[in-house]
Every structure is written in C-alpha cells, then in structure tokens.
Coordinates of C-alpha atoms in Angstrom, one line a residue:
X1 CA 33.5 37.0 79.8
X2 CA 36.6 37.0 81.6
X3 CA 37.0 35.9 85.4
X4 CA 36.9 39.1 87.1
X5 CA 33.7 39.9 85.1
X6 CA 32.1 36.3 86.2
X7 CA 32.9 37.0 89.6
X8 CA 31.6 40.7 89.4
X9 CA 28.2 39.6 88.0
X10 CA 27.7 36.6 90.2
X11 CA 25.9 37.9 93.1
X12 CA 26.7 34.9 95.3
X13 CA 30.5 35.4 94.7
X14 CA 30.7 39.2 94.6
X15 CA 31.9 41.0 97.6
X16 CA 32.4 44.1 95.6
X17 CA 34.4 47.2 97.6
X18 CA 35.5 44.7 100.5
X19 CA 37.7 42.2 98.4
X20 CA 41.4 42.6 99.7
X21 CA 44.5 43.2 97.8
X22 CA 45.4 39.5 96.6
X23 CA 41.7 38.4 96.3
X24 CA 41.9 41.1 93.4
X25 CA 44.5 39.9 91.7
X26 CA 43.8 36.4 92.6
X27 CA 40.2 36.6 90.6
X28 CA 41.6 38.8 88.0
X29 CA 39.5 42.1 89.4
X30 CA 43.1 44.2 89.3
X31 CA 41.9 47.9 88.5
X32 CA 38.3 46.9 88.2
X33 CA 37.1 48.4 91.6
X34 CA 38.0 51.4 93.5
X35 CA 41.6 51.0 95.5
X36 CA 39.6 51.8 98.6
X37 CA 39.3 48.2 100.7
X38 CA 36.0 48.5 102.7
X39 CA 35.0 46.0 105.5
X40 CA 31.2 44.7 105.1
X41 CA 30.4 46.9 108.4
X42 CA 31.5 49.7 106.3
X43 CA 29.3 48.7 103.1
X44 CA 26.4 47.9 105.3
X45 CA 26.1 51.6 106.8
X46 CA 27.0 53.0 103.5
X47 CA 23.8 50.5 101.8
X48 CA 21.4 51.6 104.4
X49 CA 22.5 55.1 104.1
X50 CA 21.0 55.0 100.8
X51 CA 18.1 53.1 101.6
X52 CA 17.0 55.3 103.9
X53 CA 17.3 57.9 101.3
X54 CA 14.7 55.9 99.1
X55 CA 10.9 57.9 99.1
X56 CA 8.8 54.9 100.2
X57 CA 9.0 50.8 100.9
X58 CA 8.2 50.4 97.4
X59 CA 11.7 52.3 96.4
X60 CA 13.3 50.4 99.0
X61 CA 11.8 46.9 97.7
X62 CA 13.2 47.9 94.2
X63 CA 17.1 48.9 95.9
X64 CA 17.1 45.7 98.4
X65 CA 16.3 43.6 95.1
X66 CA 19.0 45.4 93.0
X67 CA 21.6 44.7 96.2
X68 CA 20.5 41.3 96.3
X69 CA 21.5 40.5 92.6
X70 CA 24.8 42.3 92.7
X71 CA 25.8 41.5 95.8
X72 CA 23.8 38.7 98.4
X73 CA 26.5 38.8 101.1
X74 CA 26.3 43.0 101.3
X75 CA 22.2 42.3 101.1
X76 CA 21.6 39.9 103.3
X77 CA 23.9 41.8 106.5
X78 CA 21.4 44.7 105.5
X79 CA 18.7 42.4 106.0
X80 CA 19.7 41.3 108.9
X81 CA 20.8 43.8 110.8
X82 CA 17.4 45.7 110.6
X83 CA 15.5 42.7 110.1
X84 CA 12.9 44.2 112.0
X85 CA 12.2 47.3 109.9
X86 CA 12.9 45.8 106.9
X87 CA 10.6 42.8 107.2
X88 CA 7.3 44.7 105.7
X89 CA 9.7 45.5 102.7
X90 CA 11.1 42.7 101.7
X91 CA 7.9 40.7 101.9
X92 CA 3.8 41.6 103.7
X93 CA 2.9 44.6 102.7
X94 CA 5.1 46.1 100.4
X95 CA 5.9 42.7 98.3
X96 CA 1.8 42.7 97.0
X97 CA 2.7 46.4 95.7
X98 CA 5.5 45.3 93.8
X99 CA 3.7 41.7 92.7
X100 CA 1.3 43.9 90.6
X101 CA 4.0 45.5 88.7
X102 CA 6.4 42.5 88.1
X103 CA 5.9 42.1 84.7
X104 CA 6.7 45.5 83.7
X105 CA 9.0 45.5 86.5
X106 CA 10.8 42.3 85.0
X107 CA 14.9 42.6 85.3
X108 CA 16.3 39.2 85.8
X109 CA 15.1 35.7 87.4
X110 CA 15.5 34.6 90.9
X111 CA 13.2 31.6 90.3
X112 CA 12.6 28.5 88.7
X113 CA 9.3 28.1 86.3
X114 CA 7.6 24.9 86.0
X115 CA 4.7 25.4 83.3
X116 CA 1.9 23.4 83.2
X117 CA 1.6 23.3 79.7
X118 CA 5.5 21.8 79.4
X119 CA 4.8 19.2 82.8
X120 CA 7.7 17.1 80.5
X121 CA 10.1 19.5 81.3
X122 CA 9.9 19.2 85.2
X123 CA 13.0 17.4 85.5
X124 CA 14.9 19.2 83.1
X125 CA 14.3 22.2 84.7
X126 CA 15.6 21.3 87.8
X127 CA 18.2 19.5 85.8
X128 CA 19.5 23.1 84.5
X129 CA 20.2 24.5 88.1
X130 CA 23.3 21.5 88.6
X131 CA 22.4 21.3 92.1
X132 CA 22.9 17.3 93.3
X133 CA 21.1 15.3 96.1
X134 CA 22.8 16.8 98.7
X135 CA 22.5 20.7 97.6
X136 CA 19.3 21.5 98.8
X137 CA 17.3 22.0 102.4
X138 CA 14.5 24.3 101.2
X139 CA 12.0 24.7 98.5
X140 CA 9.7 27.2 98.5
X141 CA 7.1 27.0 95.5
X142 CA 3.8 28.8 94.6
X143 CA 1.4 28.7 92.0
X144 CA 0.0 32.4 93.2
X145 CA -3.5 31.9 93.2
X146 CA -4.2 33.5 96.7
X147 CA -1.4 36.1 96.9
X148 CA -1.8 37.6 100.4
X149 CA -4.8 39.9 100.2
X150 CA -4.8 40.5 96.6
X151 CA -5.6 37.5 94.9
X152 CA -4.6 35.8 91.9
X153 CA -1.4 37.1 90.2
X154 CA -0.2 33.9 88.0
X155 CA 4.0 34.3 87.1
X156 CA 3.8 37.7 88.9
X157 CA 4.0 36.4 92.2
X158 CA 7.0 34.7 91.6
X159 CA 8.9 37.1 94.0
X160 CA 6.2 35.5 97.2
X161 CA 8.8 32.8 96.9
X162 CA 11.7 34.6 96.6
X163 CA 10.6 36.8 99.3
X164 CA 9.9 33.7 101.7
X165 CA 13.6 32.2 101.2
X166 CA 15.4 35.7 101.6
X167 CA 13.5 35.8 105.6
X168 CA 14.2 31.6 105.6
X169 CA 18.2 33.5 105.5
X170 CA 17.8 36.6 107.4
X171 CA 16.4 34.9 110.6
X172 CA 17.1 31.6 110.4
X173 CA 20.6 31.7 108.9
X174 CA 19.5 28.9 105.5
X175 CA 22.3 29.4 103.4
X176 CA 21.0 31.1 100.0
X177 CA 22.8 28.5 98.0
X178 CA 21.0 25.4 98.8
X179 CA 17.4 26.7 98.6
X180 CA 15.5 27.0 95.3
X181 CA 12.2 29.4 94.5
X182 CA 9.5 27.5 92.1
X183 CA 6.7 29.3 90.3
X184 CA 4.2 26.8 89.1
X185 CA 2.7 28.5 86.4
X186 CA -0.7 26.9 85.4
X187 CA -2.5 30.5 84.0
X188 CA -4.4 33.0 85.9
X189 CA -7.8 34.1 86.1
X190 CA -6.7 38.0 86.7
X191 CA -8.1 39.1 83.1
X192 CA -6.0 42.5 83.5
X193 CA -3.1 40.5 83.5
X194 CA -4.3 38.3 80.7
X195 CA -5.0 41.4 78.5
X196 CA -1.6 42.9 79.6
X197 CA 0.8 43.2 77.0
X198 CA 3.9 42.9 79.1
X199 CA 2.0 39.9 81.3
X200 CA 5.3 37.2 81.3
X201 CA 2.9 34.2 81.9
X202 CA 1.0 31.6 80.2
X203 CA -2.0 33.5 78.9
X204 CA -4.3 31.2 79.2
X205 CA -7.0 31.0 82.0
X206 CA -6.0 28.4 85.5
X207 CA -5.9 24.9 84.5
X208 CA -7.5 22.9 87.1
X209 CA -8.4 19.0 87.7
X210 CA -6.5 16.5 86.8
X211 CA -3.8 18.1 84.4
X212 CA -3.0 20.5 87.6
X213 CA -2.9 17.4 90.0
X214 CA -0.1 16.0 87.2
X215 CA 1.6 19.1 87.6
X216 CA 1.5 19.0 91.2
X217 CA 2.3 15.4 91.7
X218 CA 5.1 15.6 89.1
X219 CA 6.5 18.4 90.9
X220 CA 6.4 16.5 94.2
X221 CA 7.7 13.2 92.8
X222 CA 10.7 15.0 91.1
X223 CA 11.9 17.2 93.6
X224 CA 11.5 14.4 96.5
X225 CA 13.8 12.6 94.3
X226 CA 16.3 15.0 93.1
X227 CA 16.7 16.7 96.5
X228 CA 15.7 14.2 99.3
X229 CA 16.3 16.2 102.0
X230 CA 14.8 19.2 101.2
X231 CA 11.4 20.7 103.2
X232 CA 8.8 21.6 99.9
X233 CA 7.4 24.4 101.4
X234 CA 3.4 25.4 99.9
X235 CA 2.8 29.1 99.6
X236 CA 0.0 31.1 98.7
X237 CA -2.2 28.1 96.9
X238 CA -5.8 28.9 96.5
X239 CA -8.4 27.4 99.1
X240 CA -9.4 24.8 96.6
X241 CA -6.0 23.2 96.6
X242 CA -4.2 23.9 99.4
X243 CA -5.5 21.7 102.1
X244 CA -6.0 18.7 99.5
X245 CA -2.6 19.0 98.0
X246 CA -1.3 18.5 101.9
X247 CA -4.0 15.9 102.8
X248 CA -3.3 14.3 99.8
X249 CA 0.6 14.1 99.6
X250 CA 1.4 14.9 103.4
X251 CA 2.4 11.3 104.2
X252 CA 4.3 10.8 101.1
X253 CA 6.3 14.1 101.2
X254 CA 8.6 16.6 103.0
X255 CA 5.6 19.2 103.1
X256 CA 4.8 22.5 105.0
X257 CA 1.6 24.5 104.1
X258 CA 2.3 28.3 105.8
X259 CA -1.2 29.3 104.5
X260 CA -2.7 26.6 107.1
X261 CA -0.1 25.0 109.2
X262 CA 2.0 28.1 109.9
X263 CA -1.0 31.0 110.4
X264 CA -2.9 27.7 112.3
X265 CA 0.4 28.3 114.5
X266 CA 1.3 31.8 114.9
X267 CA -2.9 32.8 115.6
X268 CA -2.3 29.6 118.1
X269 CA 0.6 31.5 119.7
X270 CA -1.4 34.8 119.7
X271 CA -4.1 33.0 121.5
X272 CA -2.4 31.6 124.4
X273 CA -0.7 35.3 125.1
X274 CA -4.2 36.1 125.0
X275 CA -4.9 33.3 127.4
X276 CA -2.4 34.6 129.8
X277 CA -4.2 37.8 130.5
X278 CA -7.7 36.5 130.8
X279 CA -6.8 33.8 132.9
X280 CA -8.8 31.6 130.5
X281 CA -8.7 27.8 128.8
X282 CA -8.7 26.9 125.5
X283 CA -12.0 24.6 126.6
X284 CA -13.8 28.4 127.3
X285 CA -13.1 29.5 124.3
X286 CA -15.9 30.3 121.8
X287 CA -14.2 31.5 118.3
X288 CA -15.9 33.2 115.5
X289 CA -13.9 33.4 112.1
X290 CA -14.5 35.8 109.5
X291 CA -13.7 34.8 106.3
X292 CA -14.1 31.2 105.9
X293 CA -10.5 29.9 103.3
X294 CA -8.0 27.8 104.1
X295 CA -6.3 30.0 106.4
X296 CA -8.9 31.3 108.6
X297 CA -10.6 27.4 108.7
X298 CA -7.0 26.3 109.2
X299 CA -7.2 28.5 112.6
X300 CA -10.3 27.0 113.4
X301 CA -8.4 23.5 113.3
X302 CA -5.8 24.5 115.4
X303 CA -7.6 25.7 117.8
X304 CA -10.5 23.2 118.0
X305 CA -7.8 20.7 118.4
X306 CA -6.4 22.6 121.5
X307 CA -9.8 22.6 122.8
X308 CA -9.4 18.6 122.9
X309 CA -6.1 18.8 124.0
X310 CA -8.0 20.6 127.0
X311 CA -11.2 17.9 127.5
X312 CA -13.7 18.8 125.4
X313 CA -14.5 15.8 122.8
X314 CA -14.1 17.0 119.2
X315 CA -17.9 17.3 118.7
X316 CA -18.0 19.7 121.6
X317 CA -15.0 21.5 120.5
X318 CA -16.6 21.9 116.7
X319 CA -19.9 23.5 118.4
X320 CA -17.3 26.4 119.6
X321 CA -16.7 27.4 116.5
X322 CA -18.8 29.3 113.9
X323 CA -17.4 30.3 110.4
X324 CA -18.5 33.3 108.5
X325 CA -17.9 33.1 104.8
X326 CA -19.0 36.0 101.7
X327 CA -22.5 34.4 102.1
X328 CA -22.7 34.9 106.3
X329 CA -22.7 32.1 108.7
X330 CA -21.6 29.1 107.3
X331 CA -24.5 26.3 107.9
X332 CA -25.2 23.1 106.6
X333 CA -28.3 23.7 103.5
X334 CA -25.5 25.9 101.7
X335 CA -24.9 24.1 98.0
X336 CA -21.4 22.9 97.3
X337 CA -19.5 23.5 100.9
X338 CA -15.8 23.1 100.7
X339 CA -14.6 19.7 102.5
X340 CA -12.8 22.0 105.0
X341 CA -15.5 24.1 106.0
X342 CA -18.7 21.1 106.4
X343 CA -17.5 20.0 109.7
X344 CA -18.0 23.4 111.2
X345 CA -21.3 24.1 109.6
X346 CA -24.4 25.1 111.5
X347 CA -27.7 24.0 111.4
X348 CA -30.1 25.7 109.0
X349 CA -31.9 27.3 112.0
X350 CA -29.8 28.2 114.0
X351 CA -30.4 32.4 113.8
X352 CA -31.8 32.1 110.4
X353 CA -32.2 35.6 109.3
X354 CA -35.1 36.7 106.7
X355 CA -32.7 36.4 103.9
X356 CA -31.3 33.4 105.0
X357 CA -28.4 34.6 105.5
X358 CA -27.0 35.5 109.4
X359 CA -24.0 38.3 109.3
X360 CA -21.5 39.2 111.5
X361 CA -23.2 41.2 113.6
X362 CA -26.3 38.9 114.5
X363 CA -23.6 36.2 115.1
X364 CA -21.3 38.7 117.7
X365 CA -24.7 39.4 119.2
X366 CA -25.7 36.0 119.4
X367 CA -22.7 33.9 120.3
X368 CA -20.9 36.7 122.4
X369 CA -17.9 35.0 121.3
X370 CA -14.0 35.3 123.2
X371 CA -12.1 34.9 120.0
X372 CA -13.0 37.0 116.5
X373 CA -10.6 36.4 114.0
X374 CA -10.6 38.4 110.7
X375 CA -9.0 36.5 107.7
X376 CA -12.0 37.8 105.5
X377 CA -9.5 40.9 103.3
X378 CA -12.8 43.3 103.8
X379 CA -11.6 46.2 104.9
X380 CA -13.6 48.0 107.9
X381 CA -15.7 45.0 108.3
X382 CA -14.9 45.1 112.2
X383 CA -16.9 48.0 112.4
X384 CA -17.5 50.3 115.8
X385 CA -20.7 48.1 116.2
X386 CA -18.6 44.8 116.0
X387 CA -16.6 45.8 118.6
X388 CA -18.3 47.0 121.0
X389 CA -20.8 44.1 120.4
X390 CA -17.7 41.7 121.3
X391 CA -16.9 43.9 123.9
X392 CA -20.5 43.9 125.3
X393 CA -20.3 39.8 125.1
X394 CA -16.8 39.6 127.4
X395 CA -14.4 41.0 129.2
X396 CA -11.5 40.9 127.6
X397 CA -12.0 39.2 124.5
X398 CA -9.3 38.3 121.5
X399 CA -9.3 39.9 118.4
X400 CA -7.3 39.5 115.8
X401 CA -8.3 40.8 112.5
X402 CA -5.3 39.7 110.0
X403 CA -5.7 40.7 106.6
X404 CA -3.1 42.1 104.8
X405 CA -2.2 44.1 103.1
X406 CA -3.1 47.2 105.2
X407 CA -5.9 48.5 103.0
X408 CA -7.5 45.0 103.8
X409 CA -7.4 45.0 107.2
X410 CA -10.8 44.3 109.1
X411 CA -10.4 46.9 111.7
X412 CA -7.1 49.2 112.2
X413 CA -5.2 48.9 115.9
X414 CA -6.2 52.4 116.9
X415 CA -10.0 51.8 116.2
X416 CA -10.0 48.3 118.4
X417 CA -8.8 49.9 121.0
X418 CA -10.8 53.2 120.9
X419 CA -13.7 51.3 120.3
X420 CA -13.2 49.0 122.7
X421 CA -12.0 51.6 125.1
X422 CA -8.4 49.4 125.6
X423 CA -10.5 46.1 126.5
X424 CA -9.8 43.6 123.4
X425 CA -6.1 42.0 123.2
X426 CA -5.1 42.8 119.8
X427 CA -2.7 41.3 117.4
X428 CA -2.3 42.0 113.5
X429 CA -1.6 40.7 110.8
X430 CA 0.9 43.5 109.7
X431 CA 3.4 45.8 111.5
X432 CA 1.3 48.3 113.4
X433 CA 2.4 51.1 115.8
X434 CA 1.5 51.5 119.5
X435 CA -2.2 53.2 120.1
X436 CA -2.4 55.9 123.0
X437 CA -5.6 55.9 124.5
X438 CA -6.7 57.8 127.5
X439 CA -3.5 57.8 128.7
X440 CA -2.4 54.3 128.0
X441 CA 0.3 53.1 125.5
X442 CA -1.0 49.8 124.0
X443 CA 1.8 47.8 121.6
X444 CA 0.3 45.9 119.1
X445 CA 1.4 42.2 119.1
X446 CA 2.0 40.9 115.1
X447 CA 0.5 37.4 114.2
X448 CA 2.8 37.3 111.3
X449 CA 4.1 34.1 109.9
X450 CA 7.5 35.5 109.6
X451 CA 7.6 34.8 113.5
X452 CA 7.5 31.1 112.7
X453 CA 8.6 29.5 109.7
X454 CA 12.0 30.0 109.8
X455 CA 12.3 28.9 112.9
X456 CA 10.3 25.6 112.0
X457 CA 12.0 25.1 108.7
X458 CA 15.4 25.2 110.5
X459 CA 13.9 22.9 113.1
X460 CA 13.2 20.3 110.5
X461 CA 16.3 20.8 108.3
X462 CA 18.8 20.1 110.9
X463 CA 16.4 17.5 112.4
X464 CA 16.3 15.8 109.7
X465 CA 12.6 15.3 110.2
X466 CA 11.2 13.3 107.3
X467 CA 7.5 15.0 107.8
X468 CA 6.4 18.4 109.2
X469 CA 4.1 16.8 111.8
X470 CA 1.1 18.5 114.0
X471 CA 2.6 18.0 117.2
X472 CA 5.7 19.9 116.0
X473 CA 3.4 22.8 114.9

C-alpha cells in the first residue's frame, strides 16, 4: 500500500475533499480525490445533508459509523455541531438497536478484545496498539452483561464503549487518539446469541468467580501500569459485579463506575431541580425505587447520603428509602439479598401482603412517597393508578422513571403529566418531547448520563486526580 492509500484509509489522518494543493502532493494523494478543495464547514453541511436523508436513527447510526472510519475529523464536527440531536443516535436508544445486530452487522474493529479464556494475552493485547505511558487519558471497558435495557449481549456490545468515548470527544473535547475501547469478553448467557451462527464471541456461557476476578484484576493491574494516567472507566457490568469490582479495586485504581457513580449523580442533579420547585430538603425526602440493581440502589446511595449531608443520621436516612425489586418490596426474610440491597431492607411485617410479597402500589399507597424512581426496564409499570396514587400522597412529587430504551420506559412523559394533571416534576431517562396539557407546555428534563461523564472525566484528566472520589461526584 502506497502512502496516499495509508493516509486515505486511516481514518485519524484522512481529511478527504478538504486537503489542499501541496498536502496532496506532499502525501502522495495527486489525482486521487476530486480537484474541488472543500473546507470542513463545507463537508459538514454536505455530511448532514445526507444524514438527514437516512429513513430512521438506525440508518443514521450505520452512516455516522461509516464517517467515523473514513474520516474522524469530518465525523466528529458532525457530531458536534448537532450534538444534541445526534446524542440518541450515536448512543441511548438507538445504540441497543444496533448492539442486537452487531455480529451480522460486523465491518471492522474500533475496540480492543481481552478474552477470558486467553487472560495471558492481556498485555500483549495492549502491547499491539503501540500506545506508551503517556498516550492514554481514557479507557472505557465493558464486559456487556447489563447493556442498557436489554440485557446481556457478550462481544456485541462492544460498540457501548465505542459509543461512550465518541460523546467523551463530542462534549468534552478528549482527543480520539489517546483513548482506548475494551470489550472483556468472558461468554454470555443470551442463548440466541450462543446458537447464532454469525455470534463473533466466545460461545461459551459467562464465566464467573474467581477466573472472572483474574480477568478483572489482570485487566486492572496491566492497564494501571501501561497507561498510568488514564481514568478506567466501568460500563454496563451486571449488578453482581459492578459495585464489588469498584468496592474492591476503588482505592487501588483510576476507576469510574457510570452505572452507579454517574446515574447516582445525574438522578442527584435531577433531584435538587426538583428541590427547587417544592421548596423542599433532601431530609424530607421519602424515595421509593423501582427496580432494585446497581443503578437504581446506587441512587438510593446518593441520595441517602445527601439526606446526612442534611442532619438526618444514616440510620434515619436508610428508613427513607424503600426498594422494590422483581419480587416487591425488598425486606429482610428474602433468601440470598445482594450486599447492596440488605442495608435498605425492610422488616418482614412491614405491609406484609397475603403472598408475601408487597407491590408497588400498596407501597405508593402506603409510604406516600416525594421521590419514585423507575430503574426497573418494565414497561407501563407506572401505571394511571401509580400516579395518581403518588399524586394523592404529595403535592408535587419527583418522578423519574428512567429506563431505556423507550419501549422500557415505566411510564411515557405525556401520561405523567396527564395523569397527574401537570403536578409531578418529570425527568427521563431518554430524549422526550414537551407534553401540552390543558393549555400548558411542559419540557421534559433528561436524567441522562451523557450530561455528566464527560464533564467528570475531563475534570479528572486534566486534574490529574489519582481517584474518582464521592465528594467530586
């Protein structure tokens, strides 16, 4: 391959249509692009010309990703000049769409594969990328067990990562170059995957206990030393492993969690806005979560904590909060409770229903709580009853159901606010447009962690913070 053609098919280096005169003969691309000379203002409107010409976000997923490996500069100005619009695209919702095709989608690698059947190979991998101490600020790495709202998708959710460092660039300015996307492939437990002949991963089922804590610690120990200075960012780990990997290795390592650091952040922002109206403190609050994982229990932390912060001892602040898992409210008889969940378990008696089990309803009802979170990926589980049981309990109160993607949602914007008749403060977990209702416009704020991660990963890059600490979330 001759020089033009490297520079041509390295999307990093190619500017295409807006190299000048002498850079063309200067990198031996004489006659290999049209005479016209372009300037990237006049790419860009020519690029989103044709992606606005693309049928649906799925179309436009598959043309940003084709832009991005022919030519990054050209994709990421796209990206950021309609950040905003191009957000649900690039990543939540549209990404789980195109995660469930990957395989037979499969054109070329963005991302690095550490396999837990080769742990040996750690090292070498990272080896192959040539990238020295000093190359690197961000990692982003997934094993894809808890893929947004859709669950385990092994190798195919490779593109979560990829997804998380292209917003890392396109609103907080990381340069593309010194960030790497891992996939930690240790199986999957999807069996349509595993029975797919075009699946790319191991085909075995998830390895778990302590060959996966190997792959995990190698992972850690290798990249701290390779590339000391870069932030390990955790994505999309299943409940099981998330909080203990960054319980566990916290201290030791350069680690961010965005399942339960950054959501426990961005529901913490949502909150206070929420605050602002009602007049409230966090040492009022009384919070109900639905669906009881690392995320939604993660909230729970947060805001408990901020209910300290505001007086109340932690014992008092852990009696605010109730937790509502598949099996109702979470209480303390229940066989084999997570460690995450056991300190906000309720007594056996408390509303013991005749099955034992207490639902979300009886709890609404019960509690009359001001927060109701929805983390749970049951769609419609908010139902008109819900609501207007919360509604009946408060005022004003916060609800934020956050699944995604949209057919997971708990309750849709324009059903909150009908059914609540425009009195819950309402913030999604997706993109959502403004609800007229009896003659009011009501905007829909977005608890998405898009809002904060880049932010907080610039924050700690050029900080040179050696931890991602609580006090900085």
């Amino acid at each position: 391959m001759d020089n033009g053609q490297r520079v041509l098919h390295d999307a990093y280096r190619n500017w295409g249509t807006a190299f000048t005169t002498e850079q063309r003969h200067a990198l031996g691309l004489t006659g290999r692009l049209p005479a016209s000379i372009e300037s990237l203002d006049e790419q860009a409107a020519r690029s989103y010309q044709q992606l606005t010409e693309q049928p649906d976000d799925l179309a436009k997923y598959v043309y940003l990703n084709a832009l991005h490996d022919r030519n990054e500069t050209l994709y990421f100005r796209l990206l950021t000049d309609h950040l905003a619009e191009l957000l649900p695209v690039v990543y939540d919702p549209t990404i789980g769409d195109a995660i469930e095709q990957w395989s037979h989608e499969y054109r070329r690698s963005r991302a690095l594969y550490l396999s837990i059947d080769r742990i040996d190979d750690v090292r070498a991998s990272f080896r192959t990328l040539g990238m020295g101490p000093g190359d690197v600020d961000l990692i982003v790495c997934s094993d894809a067990e808890e893929i947004l709202g859709i669950g385990d998708w092994g190798v195919n959710g490779t593109d979560i990562a990829v997804g998380k460092l292209a917003i890392y660039t396109a609103a907080a300015g990381i340069d593309p170059a010194r960030v790497i996307a891992v996939n930690l492939d240790v199986g999957t437990d999807n069996r349509a995957l595993l029975d797919d002949a075009a699946y790319l991963g191991n085909r075995h089922e998830r390895v778990r206990g302590k060959k996966y804590d190997e792959l995990i610690e190698t992972y850690l120990d290798v990249a701290s030393e390779l590339f000391p200075n870069a932030l390990l960012h955790f994505e999309d780990f299943g409940p099981s492993n998330a909080r203990r990997i960054l319980t566990e290795h916290g201290e030791k390592h350069r680690i961010f969690n965005d399942d339960m650091q950054g959501t426990g952040a961005i529901v913490m922002a949502a909150v206070m806005s929420g605050l602002k109206v009602t007049g409230q403190r966090f040492a009022d609050q009384r919070l109900v979560v639905f669906g009881a994982g690392t995320a939604g229990t993660g909230m729970a932390d947060q805001i408990s904590a901020a209910m300290v912060a505001d007086g109340l001892t932690l014992e008092q602040a852990r009696s605010r909060v109730w937790l509502i898992d598949k099996d109702g409210l979470v209480i303390d008889d229940m066989t084999d409770l997570p460690d995450y969940q056991q300190p906000y378990a309720r007594p056996a008696t408390d509303m013991a229903g005749p099955t034992g089990t207490v639902d979300l309803l009886t709890v609404i009802e019960t509690v009359r709580p001001t927060i109701l979170i929805g983390t749970s990926t049951v769609a419609g589980a908010f139902t008109k009853e819900v609501v207007r049981a919360l509604c009946a309990g408060v005022d004003r109160p916060i609800l934020l159901p956050l699944s995604n993607p949209t057919s997971r949602i708990e309750v849709t914007p324009r059903d909150a606010v009908v059914w609540s008749d425009g009195a819950a403060l309402v913030a999604t977990g997706i993109p959502a447009d403004p609800v007229e209702h009896h003659g009011v416009t009501y905007y829909i704020g977005q608890g998405n962690n898009a809002l904060l991660y880049p932010g907080l990963g610039l924050g700690t890059i050029v900080s040179g913070a050696s931890r991602v600490t609580d006090a900085m979330l």
